[in-house]
Short mmCIF file of C-alpha atoms and ligand atoms in Angstrom, two decimals:
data_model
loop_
_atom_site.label_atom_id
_atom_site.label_comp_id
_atom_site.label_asym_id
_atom_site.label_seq_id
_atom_site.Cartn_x
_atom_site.Cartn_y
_atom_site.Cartn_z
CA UNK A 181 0.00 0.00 0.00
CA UNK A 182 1.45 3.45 -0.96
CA UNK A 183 2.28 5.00 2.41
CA UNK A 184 2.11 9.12 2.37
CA UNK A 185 4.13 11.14 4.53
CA UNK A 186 1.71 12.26 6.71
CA UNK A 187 0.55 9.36 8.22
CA UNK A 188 0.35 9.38 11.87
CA UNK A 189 0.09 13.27 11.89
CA UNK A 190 -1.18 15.00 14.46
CA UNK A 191 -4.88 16.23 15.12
CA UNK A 192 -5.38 19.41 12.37
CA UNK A 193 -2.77 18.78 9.74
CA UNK A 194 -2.66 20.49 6.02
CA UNK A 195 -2.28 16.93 4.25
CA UNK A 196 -2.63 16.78 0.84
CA UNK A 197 -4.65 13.08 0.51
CA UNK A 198 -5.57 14.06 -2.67
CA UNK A 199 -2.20 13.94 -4.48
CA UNK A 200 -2.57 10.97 -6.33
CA UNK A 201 -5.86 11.96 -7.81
CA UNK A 202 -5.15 12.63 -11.66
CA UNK A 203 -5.10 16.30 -12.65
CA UNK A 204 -8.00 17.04 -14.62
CA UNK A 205 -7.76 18.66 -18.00
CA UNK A 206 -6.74 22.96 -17.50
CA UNK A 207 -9.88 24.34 -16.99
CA UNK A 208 -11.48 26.70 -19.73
CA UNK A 209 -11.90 29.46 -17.13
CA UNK A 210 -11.97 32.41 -19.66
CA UNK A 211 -15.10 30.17 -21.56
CA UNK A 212 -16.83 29.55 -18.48
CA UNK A 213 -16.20 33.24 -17.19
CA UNK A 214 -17.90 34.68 -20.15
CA UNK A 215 -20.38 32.06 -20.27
CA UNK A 216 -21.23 32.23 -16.28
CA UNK A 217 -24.78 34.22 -15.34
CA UNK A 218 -26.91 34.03 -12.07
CA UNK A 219 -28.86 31.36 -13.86
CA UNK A 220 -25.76 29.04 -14.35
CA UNK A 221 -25.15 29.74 -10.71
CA UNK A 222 -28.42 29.09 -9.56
CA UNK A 223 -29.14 25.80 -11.53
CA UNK A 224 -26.01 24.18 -10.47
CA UNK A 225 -26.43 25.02 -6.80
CA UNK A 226 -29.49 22.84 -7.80
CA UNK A 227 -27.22 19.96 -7.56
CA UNK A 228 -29.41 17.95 -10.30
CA UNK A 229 -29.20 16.39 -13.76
CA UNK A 230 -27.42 19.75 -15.05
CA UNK A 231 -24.95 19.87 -12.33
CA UNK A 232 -23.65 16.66 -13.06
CA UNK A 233 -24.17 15.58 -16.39
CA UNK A 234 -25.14 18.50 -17.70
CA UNK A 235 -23.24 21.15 -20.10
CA UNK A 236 -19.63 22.73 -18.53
CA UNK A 237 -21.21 25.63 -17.87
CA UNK A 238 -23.67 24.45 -15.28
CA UNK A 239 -20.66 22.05 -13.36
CA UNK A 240 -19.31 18.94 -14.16
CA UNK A 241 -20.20 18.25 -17.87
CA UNK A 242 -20.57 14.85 -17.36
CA UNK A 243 -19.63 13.03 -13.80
CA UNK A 244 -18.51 9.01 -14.62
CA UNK A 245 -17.02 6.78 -12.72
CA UNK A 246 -13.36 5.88 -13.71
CA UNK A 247 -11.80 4.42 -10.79
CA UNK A 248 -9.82 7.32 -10.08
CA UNK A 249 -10.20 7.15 -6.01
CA UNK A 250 -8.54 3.96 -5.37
CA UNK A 251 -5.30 5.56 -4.89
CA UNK A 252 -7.00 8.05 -2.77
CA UNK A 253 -9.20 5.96 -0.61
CA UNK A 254 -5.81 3.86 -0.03
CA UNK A 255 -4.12 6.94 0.99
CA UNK A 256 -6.72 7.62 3.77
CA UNK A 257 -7.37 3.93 4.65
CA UNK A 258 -3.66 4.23 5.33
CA UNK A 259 -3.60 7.91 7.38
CA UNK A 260 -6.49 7.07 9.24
CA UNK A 261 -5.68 3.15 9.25
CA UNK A 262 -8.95 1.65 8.46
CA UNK A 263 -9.49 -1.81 8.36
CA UNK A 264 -12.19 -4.31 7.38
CA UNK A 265 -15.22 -4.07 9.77
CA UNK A 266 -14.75 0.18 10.48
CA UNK A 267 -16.88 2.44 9.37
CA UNK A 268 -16.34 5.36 6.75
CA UNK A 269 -18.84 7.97 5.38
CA UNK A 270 -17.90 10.37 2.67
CA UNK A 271 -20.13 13.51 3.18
CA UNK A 272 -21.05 15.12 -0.15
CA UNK A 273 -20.55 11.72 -1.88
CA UNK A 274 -22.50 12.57 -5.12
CA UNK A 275 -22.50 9.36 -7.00
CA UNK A 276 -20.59 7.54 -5.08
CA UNK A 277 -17.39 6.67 -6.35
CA UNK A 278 -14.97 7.45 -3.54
CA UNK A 279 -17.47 4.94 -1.33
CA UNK A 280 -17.05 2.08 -3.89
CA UNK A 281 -13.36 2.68 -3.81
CA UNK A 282 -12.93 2.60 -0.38
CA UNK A 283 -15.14 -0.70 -0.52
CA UNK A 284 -12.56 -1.57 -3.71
CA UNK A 285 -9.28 -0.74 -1.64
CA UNK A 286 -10.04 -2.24 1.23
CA UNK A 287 -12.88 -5.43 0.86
CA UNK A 288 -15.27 -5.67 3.91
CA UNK A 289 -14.78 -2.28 5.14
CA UNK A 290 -18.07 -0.30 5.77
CA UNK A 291 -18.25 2.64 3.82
CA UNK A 292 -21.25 5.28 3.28
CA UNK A 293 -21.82 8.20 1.90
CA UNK A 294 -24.16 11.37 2.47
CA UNK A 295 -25.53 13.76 -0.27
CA UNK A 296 -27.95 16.43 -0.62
CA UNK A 297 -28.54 15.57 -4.43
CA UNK A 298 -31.55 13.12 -4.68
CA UNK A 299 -30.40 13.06 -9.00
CA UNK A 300 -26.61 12.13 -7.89
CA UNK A 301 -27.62 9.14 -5.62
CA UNK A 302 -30.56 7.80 -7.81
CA UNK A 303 -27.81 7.56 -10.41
CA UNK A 304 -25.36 6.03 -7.84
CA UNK A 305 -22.51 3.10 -8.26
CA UNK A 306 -24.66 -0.12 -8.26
CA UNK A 307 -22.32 -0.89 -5.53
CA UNK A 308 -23.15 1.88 -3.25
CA UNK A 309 -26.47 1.02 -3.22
CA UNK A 310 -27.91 1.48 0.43
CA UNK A 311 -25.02 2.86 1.21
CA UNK A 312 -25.46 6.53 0.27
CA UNK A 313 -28.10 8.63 2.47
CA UNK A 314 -29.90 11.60 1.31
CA UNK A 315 -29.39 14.67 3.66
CA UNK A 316 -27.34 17.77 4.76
CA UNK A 317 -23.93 17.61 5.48
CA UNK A 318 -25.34 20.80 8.17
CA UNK A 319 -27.46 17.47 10.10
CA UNK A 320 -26.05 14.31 9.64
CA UNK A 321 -28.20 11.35 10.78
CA UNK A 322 -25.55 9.75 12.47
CA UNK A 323 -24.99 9.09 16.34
CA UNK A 324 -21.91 10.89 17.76
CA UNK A 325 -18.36 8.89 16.82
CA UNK A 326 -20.44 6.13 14.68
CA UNK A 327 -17.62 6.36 11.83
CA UNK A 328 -14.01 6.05 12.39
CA UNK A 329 -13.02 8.52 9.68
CA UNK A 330 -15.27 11.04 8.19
CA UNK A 331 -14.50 12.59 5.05
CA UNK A 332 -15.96 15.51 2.96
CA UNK A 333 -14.36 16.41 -0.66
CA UNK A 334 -15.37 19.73 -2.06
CA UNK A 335 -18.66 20.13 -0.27
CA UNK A 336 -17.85 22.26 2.88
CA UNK A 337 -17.76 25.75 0.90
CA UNK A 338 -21.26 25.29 -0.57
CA UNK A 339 -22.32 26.33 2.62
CA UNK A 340 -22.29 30.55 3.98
CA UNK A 341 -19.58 30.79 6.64
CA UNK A 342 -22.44 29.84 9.53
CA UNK A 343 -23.73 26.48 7.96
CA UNK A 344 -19.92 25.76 6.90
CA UNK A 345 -19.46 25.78 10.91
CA UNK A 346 -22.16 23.83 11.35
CA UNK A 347 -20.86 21.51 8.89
CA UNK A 348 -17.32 21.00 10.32
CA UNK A 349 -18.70 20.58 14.00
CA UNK A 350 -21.41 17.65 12.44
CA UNK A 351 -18.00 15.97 10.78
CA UNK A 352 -15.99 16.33 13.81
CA UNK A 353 -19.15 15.01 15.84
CA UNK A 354 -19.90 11.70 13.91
CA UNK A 355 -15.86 10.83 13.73
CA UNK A 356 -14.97 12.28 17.12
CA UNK A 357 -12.15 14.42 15.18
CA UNK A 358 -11.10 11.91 12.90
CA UNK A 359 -11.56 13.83 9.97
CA UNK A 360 -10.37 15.31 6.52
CA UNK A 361 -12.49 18.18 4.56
CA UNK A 362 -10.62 19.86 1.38
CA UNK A 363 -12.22 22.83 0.40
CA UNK A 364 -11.90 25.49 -2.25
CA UNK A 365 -8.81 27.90 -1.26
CA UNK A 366 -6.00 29.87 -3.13
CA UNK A 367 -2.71 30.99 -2.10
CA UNK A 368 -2.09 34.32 -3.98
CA UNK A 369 -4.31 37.45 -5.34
CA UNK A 370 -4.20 35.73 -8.86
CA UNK A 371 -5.06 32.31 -7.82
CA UNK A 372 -8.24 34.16 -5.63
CA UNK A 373 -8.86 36.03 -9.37
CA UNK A 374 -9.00 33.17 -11.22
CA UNK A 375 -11.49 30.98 -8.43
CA UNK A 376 -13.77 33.96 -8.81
CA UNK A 377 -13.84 33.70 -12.43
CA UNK A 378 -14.56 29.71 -12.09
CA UNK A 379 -16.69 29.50 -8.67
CA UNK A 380 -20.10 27.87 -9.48
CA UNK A 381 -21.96 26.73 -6.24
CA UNK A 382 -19.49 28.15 -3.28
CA UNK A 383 -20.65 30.08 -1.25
CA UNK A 384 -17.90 30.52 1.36
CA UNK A 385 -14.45 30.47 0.30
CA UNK A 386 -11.04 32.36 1.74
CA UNK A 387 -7.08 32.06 2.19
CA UNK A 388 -5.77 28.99 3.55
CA UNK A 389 -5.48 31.18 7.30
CA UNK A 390 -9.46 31.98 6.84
CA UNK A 391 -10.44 28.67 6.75
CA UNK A 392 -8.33 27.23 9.84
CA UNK A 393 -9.66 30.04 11.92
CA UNK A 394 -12.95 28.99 10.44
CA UNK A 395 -11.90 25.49 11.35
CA UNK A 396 -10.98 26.59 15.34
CA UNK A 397 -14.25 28.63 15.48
CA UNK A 398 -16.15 25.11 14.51
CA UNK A 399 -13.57 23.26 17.33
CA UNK A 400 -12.75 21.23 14.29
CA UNK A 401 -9.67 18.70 15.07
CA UNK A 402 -9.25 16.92 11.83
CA UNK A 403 -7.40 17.22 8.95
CA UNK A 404 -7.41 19.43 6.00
CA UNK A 405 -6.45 20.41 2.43
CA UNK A 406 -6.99 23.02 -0.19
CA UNK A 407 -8.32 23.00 -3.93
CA UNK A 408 -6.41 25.25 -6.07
CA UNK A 409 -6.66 26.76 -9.44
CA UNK A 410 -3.44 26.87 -10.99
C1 SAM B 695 -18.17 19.59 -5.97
S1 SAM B 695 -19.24 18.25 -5.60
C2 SAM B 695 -18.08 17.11 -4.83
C3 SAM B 695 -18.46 15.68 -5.01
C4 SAM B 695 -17.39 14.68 -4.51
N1 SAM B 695 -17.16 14.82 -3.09
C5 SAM B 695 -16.11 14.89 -5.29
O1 SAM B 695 -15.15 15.46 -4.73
O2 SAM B 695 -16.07 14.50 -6.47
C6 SAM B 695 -20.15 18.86 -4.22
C7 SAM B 695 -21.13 17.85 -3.66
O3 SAM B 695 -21.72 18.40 -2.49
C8 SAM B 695 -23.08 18.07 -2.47
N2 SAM B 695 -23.76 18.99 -1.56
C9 SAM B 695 -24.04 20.30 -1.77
N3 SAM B 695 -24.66 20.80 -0.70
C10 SAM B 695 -24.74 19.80 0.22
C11 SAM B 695 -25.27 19.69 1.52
N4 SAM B 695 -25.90 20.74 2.11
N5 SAM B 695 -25.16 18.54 2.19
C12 SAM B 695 -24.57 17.46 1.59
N6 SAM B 695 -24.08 17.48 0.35
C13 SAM B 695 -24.15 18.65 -0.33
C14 SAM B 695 -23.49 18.18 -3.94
O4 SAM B 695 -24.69 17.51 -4.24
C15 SAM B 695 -22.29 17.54 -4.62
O5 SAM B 695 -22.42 16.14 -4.71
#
């Protein structure tokens, strides 16, 4: 199993788990920037049929399943060294796929997922089936500590700075602190230009120091990482 350097580090880390995830294409940001209205904005905070497998200008332009979160689920199965038998839940799962490759990377481990997006789980991995709940990430229907790692990809900054608080405290709640959230961020004044030209559906989004005050306000203890335009 690939072994990152982080493992083992301590409670409310920057880790990038998310390394081995292939780069996607460079985004057309000047297309979607001239293409962008309120009603793009408002349809893909929607988080339906158009969202996901819709046109690029209302989100994903087509979401599909290609295997590419085996490395990562390995690299948190390894960080937060899950075994067969724990439980995992992915909040903001969409589809599915990072469940199934948890499930892929590591048979007999119990992994679920949590979405807002009644389209994205009725069009789920046939192998997340009963496995992915319908809900907020801002009210999870979990008992307090039921999953020894809780994880939420992109899904934290669709919230306004209140709710995202709310979020991170439900996270840190379910997986008593045994967490990772990576959330929309940028480093520099040009990197910030170019997210606002891109942004779709966040709401909240700041400077790497914004957020982990953000995090401390919510009394969140896990683990953390930042998506970037470059
Ligand atoms: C950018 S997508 C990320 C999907 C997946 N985690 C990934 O990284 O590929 C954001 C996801 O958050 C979900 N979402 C938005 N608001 C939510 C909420 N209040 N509670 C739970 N999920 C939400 C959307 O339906 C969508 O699946």
């Amino acid at each position: 199993m690939h072994a990152i350097g982080s493992v083992k580090a301590k409670s409310m880390a920057e880790v990038n788990l998310l390394a081995r995830l292939p780069k996607g294409g460079k985004r057309n940001i000047n297309a979607r920037a001239t293409a962008k209205t309120n009603e793009h904005i408002r349809i893909s905070r929607e988080y339906g049929e158009l969202y996901f497998d819709g046109p690029r200008e209302y989100g994903y332009g087509g979401y599909r399943y290609d295997g590419r979160w085996v490395p990562i689920a390995e690299d948190m199965i390894a960080h937060f060294d899950l075994a067969p038998g724990d439980r995992v839940l992915d909040v903001g799962c969409a589809k599915g796929f990072l469940v199934k490759d948890f499930m892929k990377a590591c048979p007999g481990i119990e992994a679920f997922g949590l979405d807002i997006s009644r389209y994205a789980l009725m069009h789920c991995e046939p192998e997340t089936v009963g496995r992915l709940h319908l809900g907020t990430a801002t009210d999870l229907p979990f008992p307090d500590g039921a999953f020894k790692a809780a994880i939420s990809l992109n899904t934290i900054h669709n919230f306004e700075r209140n709710d995202a608080i709310i979020a991170l405290k439900e996270l840190q709640r379910v997986s008593h602190g045994r967490a990772f959230v990576q959330v929309d961020s940028y480093r520099t004044p040009e990197q910030k230009a170019l997210f606002e030209e891109w942004v779709l559906t966040a709401k909240f989004h700041d400077y790497p120091d914004g957020w982990i005050k953000l995090f401390e306000e919510a009394g969140y203890t896990g683990d953390y990482y930042w998506t970037i335009i470059e």
